Short mmCIF file of C-alpha atoms in Angstrom, two decimals:
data_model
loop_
_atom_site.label_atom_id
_atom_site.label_comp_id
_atom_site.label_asym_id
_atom_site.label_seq_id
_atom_site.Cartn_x
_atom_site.Cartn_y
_atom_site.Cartn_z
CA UNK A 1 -9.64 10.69 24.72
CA UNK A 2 -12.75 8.13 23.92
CA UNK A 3 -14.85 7.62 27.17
CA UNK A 4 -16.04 3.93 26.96
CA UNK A 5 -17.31 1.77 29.46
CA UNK A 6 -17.49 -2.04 29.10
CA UNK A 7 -21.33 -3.10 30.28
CA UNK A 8 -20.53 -6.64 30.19
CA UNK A 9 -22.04 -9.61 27.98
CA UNK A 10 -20.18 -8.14 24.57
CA UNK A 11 -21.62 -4.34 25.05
CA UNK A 12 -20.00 -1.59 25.00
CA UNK A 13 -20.46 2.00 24.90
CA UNK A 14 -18.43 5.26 23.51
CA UNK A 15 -19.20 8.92 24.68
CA UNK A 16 -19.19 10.36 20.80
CA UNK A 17 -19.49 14.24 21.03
CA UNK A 18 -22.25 16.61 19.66
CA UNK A 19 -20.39 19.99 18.71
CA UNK A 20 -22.14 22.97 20.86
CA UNK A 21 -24.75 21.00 22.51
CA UNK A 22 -25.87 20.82 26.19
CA UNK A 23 -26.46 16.99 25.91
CA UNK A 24 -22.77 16.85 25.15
CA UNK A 25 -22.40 13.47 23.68
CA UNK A 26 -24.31 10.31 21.89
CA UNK A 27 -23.63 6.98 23.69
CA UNK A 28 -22.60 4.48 20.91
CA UNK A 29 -23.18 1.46 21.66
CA UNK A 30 -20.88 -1.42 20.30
CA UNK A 31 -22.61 -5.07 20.49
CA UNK A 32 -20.56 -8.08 19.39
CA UNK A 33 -21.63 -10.96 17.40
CA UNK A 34 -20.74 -13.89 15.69
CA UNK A 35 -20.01 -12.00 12.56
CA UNK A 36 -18.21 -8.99 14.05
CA UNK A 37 -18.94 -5.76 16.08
CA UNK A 38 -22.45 -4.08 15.41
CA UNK A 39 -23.20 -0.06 16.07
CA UNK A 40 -26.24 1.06 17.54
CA UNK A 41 -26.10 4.93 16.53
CA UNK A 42 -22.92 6.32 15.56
CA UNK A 43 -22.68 10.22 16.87
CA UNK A 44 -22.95 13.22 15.50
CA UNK A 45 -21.33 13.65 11.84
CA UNK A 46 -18.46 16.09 12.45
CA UNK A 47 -14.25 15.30 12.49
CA UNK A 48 -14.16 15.79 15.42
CA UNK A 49 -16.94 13.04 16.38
CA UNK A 50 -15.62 10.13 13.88
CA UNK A 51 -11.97 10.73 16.03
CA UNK A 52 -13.53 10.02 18.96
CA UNK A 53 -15.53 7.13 17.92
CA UNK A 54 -12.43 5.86 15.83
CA UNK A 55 -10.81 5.98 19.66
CA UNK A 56 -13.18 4.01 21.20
CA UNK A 57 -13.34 1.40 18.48
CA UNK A 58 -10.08 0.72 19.22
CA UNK A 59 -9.83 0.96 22.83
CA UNK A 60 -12.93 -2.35 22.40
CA UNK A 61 -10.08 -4.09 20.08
CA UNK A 62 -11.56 -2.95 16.92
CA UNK A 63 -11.90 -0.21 13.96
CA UNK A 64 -14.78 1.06 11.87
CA UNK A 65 -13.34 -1.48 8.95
CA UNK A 66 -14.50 -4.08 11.11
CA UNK A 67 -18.19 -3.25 11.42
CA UNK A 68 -21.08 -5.72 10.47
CA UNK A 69 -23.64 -3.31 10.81
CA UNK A 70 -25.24 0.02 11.81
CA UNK A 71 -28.93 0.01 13.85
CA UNK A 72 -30.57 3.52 13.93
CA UNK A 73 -32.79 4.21 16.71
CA UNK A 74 -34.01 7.10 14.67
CA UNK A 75 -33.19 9.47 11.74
CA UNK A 76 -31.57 12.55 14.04
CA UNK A 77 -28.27 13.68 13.42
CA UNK A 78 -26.77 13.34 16.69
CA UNK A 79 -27.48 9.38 16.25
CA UNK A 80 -27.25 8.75 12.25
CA UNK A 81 -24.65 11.26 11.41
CA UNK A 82 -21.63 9.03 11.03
CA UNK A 83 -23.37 6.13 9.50
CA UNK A 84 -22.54 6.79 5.84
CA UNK A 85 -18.55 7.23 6.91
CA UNK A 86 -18.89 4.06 8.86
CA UNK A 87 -20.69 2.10 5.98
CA UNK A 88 -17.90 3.85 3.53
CA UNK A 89 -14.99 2.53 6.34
CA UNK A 90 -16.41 -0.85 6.09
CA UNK A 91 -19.31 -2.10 3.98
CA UNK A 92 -21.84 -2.70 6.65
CA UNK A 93 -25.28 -2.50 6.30
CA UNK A 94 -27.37 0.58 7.99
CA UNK A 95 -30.59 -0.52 9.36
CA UNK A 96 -33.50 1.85 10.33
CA UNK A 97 -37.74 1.52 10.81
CA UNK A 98 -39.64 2.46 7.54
CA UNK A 99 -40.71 5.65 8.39
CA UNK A 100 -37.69 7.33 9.57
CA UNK A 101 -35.78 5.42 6.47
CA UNK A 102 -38.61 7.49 4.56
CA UNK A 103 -38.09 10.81 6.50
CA UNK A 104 -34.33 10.04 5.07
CA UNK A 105 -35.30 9.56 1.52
CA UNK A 106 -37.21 12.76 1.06
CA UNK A 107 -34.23 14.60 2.78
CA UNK A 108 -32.14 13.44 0.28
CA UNK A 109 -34.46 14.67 -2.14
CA UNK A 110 -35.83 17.46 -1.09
CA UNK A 111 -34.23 21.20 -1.82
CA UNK A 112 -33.09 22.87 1.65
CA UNK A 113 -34.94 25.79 0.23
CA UNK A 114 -38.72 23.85 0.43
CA UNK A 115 -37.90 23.25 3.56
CA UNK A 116 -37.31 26.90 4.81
CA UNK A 117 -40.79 27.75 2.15
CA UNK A 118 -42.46 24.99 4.49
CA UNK A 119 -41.34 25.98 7.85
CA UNK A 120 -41.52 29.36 7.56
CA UNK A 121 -45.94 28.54 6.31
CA UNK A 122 -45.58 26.43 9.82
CA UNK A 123 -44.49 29.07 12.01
CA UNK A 124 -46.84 31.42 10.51
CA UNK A 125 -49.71 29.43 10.85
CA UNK A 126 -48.62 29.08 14.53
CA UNK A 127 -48.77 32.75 15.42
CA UNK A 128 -44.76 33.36 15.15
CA UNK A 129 -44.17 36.77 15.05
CA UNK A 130 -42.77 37.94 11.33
CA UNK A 131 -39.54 38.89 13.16
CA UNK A 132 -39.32 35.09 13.65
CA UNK A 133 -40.23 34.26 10.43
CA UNK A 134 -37.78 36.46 8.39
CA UNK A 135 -34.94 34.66 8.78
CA UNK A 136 -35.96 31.33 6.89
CA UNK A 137 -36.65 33.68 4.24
CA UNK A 138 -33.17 34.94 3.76
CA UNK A 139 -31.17 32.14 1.36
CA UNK A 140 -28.83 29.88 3.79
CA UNK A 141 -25.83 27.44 2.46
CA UNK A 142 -27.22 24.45 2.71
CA UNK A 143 -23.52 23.13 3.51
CA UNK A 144 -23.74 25.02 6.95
CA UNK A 145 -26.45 22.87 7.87
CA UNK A 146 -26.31 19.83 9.63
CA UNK A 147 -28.93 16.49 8.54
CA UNK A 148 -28.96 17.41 4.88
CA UNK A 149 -27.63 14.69 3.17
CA UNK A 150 -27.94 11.68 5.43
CA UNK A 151 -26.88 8.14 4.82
CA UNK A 152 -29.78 6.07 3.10
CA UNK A 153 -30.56 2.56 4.97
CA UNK A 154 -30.60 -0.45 2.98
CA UNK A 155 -32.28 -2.67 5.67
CA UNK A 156 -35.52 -2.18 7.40
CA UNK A 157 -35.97 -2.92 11.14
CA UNK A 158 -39.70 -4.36 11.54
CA UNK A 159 -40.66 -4.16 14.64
CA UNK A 160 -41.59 -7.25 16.55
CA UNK A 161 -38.56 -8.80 14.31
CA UNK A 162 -35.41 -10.05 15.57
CA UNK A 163 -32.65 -8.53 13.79
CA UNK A 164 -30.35 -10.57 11.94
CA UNK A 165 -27.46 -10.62 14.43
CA UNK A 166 -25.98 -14.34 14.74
CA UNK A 167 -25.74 -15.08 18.11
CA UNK A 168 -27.76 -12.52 20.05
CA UNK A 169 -31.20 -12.08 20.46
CA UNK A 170 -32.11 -8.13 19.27
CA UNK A 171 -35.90 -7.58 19.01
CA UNK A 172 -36.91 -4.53 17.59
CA UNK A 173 -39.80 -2.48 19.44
CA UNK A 174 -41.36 0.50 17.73
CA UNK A 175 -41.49 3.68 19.98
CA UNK A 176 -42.78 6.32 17.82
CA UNK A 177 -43.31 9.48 19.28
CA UNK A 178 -39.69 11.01 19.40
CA UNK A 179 -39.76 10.66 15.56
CA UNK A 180 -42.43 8.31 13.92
CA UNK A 181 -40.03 5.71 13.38
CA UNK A 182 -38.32 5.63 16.85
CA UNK A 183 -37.37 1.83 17.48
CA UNK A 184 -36.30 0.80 21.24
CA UNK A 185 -34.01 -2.62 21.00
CA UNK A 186 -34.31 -4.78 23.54
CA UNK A 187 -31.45 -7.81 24.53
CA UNK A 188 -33.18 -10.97 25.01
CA UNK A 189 -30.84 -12.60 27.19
CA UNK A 190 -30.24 -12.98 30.78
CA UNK A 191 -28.39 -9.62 32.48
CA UNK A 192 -24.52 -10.19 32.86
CA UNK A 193 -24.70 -9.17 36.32
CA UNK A 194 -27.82 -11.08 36.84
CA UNK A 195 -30.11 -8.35 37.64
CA UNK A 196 -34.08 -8.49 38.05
CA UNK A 197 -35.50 -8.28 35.12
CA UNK A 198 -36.00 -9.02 31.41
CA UNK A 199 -32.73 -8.58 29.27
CA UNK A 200 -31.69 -4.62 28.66
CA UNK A 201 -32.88 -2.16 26.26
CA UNK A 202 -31.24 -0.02 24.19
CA UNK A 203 -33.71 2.62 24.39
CA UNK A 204 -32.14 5.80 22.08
CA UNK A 205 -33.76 8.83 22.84
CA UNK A 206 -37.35 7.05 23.74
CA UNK A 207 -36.70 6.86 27.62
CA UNK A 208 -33.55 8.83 29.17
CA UNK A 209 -32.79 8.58 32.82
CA UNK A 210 -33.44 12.53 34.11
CA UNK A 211 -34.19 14.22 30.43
CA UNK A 212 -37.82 14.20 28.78
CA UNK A 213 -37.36 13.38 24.79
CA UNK A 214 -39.12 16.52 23.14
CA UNK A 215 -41.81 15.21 21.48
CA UNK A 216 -42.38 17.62 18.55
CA UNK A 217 -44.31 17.39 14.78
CA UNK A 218 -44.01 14.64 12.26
CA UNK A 219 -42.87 17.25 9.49
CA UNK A 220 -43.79 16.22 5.83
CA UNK A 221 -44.15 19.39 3.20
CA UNK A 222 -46.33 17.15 0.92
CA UNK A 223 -48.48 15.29 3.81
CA UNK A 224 -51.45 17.11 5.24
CA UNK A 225 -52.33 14.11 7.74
CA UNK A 226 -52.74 15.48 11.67
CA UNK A 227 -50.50 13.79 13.04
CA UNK A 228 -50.61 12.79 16.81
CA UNK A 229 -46.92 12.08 18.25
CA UNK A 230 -47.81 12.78 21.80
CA UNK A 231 -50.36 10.56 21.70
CA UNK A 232 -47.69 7.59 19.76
CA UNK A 233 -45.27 8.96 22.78
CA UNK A 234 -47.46 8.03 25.33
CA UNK A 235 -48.99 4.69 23.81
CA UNK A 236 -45.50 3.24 23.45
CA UNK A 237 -44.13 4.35 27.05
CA UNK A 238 -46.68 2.09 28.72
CA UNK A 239 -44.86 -0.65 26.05
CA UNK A 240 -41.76 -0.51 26.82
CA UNK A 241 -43.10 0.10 30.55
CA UNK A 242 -44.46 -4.08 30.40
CA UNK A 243 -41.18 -4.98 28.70
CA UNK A 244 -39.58 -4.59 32.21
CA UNK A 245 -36.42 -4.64 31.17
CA UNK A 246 -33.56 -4.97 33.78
CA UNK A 247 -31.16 -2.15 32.59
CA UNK A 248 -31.84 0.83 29.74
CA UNK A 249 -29.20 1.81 27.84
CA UNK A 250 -30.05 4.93 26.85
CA UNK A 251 -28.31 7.03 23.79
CA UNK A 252 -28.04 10.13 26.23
CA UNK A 253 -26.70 10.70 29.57
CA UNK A 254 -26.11 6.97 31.80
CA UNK A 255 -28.10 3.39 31.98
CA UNK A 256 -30.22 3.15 34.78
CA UNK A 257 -33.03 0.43 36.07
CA UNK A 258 -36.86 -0.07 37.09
CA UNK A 259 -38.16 1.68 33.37
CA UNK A 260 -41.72 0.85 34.96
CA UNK A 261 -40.68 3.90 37.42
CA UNK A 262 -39.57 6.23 34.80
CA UNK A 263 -42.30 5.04 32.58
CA UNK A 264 -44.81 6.53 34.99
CA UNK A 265 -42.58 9.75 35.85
CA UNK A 266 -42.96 10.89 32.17
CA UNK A 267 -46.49 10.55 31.87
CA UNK A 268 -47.19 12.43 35.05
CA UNK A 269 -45.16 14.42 33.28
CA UNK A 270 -47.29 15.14 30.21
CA UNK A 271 -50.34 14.54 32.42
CA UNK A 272 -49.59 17.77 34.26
CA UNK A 273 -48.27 19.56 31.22
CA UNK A 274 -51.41 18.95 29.58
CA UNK A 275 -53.68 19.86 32.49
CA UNK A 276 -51.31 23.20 32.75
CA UNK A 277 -52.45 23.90 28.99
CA UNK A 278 -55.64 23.37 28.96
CA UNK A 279 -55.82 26.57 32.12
CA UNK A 280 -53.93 28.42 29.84
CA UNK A 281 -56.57 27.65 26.96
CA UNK A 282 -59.22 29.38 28.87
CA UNK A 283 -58.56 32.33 26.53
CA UNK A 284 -57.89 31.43 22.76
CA UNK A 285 -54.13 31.01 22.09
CA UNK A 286 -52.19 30.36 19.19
CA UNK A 287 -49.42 27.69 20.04
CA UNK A 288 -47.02 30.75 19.93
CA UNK A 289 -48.32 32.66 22.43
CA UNK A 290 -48.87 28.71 23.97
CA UNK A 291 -45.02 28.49 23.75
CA UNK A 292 -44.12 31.51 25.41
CA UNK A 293 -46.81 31.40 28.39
CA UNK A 294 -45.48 27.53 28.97
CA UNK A 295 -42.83 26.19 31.37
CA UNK A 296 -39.58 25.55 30.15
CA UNK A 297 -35.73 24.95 31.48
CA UNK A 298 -35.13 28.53 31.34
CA UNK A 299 -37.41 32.07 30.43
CA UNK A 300 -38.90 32.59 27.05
CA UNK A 301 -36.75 35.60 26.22
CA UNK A 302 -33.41 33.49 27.11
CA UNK A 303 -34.85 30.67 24.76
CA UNK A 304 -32.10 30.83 21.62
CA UNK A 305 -33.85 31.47 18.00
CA UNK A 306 -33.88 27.09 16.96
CA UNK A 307 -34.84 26.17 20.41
CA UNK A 308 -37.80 28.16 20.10
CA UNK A 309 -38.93 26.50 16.98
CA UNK A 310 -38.66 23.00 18.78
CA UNK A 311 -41.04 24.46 21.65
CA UNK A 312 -43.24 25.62 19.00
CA UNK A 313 -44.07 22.10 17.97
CA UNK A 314 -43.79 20.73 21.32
CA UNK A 315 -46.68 22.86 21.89
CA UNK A 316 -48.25 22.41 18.96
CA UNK A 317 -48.04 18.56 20.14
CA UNK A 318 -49.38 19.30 23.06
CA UNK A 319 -52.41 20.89 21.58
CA UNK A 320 -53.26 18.21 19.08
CA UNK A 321 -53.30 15.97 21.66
CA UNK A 322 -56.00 18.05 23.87
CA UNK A 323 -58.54 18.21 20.13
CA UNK A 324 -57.89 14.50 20.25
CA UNK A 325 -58.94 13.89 23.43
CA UNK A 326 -61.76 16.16 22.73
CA UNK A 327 -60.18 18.63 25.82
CA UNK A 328 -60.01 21.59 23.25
CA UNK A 329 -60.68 22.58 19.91
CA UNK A 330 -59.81 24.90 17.08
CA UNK A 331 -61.51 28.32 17.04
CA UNK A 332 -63.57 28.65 14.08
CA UNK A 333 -62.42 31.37 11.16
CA UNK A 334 -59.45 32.27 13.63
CA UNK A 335 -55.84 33.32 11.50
CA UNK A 336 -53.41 32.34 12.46
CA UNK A 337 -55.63 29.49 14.45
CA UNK A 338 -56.46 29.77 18.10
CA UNK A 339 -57.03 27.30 20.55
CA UNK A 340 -59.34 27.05 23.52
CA UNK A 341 -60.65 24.68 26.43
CA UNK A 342 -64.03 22.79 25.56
#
């Protein structure tokens, strides 16, 4: 049966399900306006999934025919997956920010197999072990794959904009970090239950209630720019921080209050996580042997094979962010690189 919960002032949410994952469901969020229902996210694209968020359409007093439009906070699976069977159930339009709608596009275009060429360079050049490596190597189906052939948006969310929902005020806040073109969507109008505060904010995967958002690598086979997401993740925390919304609505887990709080929780958080690396870097490291000396929910040798690959480039993250702040530095002539302390 679909979970939903009625938040008041034409919101609602449905628990959609993510198939073998500890976060266990995407909260859908179901705004009304003057032209009919709007999503923000739509779950995880399985059969499974579009029952349950068929169920909770109709427990609000609507179906996916009904839909006016999709928002994406970002490009991930777990929160764009169903928007191409919505859009087909209905005609709506999918909206997204530029740079995940472009992270979409070359998806769409790009041969699984360049990805696996490109990932398996990546992990190389990060010190994975060839044992690691070898399986990208080895041909896959790309139809066992989730993400592969995603939904392509035909409007663009700009942030700063309101979006063009008649009779509600949406403004779109970029939040980069997560993914580069992470928006945050905050309500303009006065709390239903009249709580302190400015509006609500839908907030996606940008700031969860008891979860940190892994902040990994902007991943582009044809774009050698360093990127810095940790340092995007951080910049647009202390944004949404002055927003002072009253109530988050987060895409994971519940809603929750006083985002200056959690604002300042998470950077502590990468504060001490980047103070903890930079005593590791008193010996050169690559951001392998980073990965598996760092602190994590559970021991490195209970870490599954694709978890390990996100804590790779969380590291990674990490470490970029240390050369930018001039905290560390590449080793010269080192392969695969090392990093140490300056």
């Amino acid at each position: 049966m679909a979970q939903v919960y009625d938040h008041g002032g034409g919101v609602r949410s449905i628990q959609v399900p993510i198939p073998d994952n500890p976060l266990g469901h995407t909260l859908v969020y179901v705004v009304d306006t003057d032209r009919g229902p709007v999503l923000i996210d739509t779950g995880w694209d399985d059969p499974a999934s579009w029952d349950t968020l068929a169920e909770g359409l109709a427990d609000c007093g609507t179906a996916p025919a009904d839909i006016h439009g999709v928002v994406i906070t970002h490009h991930h699976p777990d929160h764009h997956g169903l928007s191409g069977k919505v859009r087909e159930a209905s005609g709506a339009w999918i909206a997204m920010h530029a740079a995940d709608a472009a992270i979409v596009r070359r998806t769409r275009t790009t041969q699984p197999e360049r990805w696996f060429t490109y990932m398996a360079a990546k992990l190389t050049a990060a010190g994975a072990p060839d044992a690691h490596v070898a399986p990208l190597r080895t041909a896959l189906r790309p139809s066992t794959l989730p993400g592969f052939s995603p939904a392509a948006p035909d409007r663009e969310i700009v942030p700063g904009d309101l979006l063009d929902l008649p009779g509600r005020r949406l403004r779109a806040i970029w939040t980069p970090g997560h993914t580069p073109g992470h928006v945050c969507l905050h309500l303009e109008e006065d709390h239903p239950a009249r709580l302190p505060g400015h509006g609500r904010l839908f907030s996606g995967d940008h700031l969860l209630p008891r979860i940190t958002p892994h902040i990994g690598l902007y991943e582009d086979p044809e774009d050698t720019t360093v990127t810095d997401p940790l340092g995007d993740y951080l910049a647009s925390l202390e944004r949404v921080g002055r927003l002072a919304p009253a109530e988050i609505l987060p895409a994971h887990q519940h809603t929750f209050t006083d985002a200056p709080a959690r604002v300042s929780e998470l950077l502590t958080h990468h504060e001490i996580r980047l103070t903890d690396l930079l005593a590791l870097l008193a010996t050169p490291l690559t951001p392998w042997q980073l990965a598996e000396r760092m602190e994590w929910n559970r021991p490195w040798e209970q870490i599954p094979y694709g978890s390990r690959n996100i804590a790779i480039a969380e590291a990674e993250a990490h470490v970029r962010r240390l050369v930018k702040l001039g905290r560390a530095e590449a080793v010269a002539g080192s392969e695969p690189v090392t990093y140490v302390a300056v």
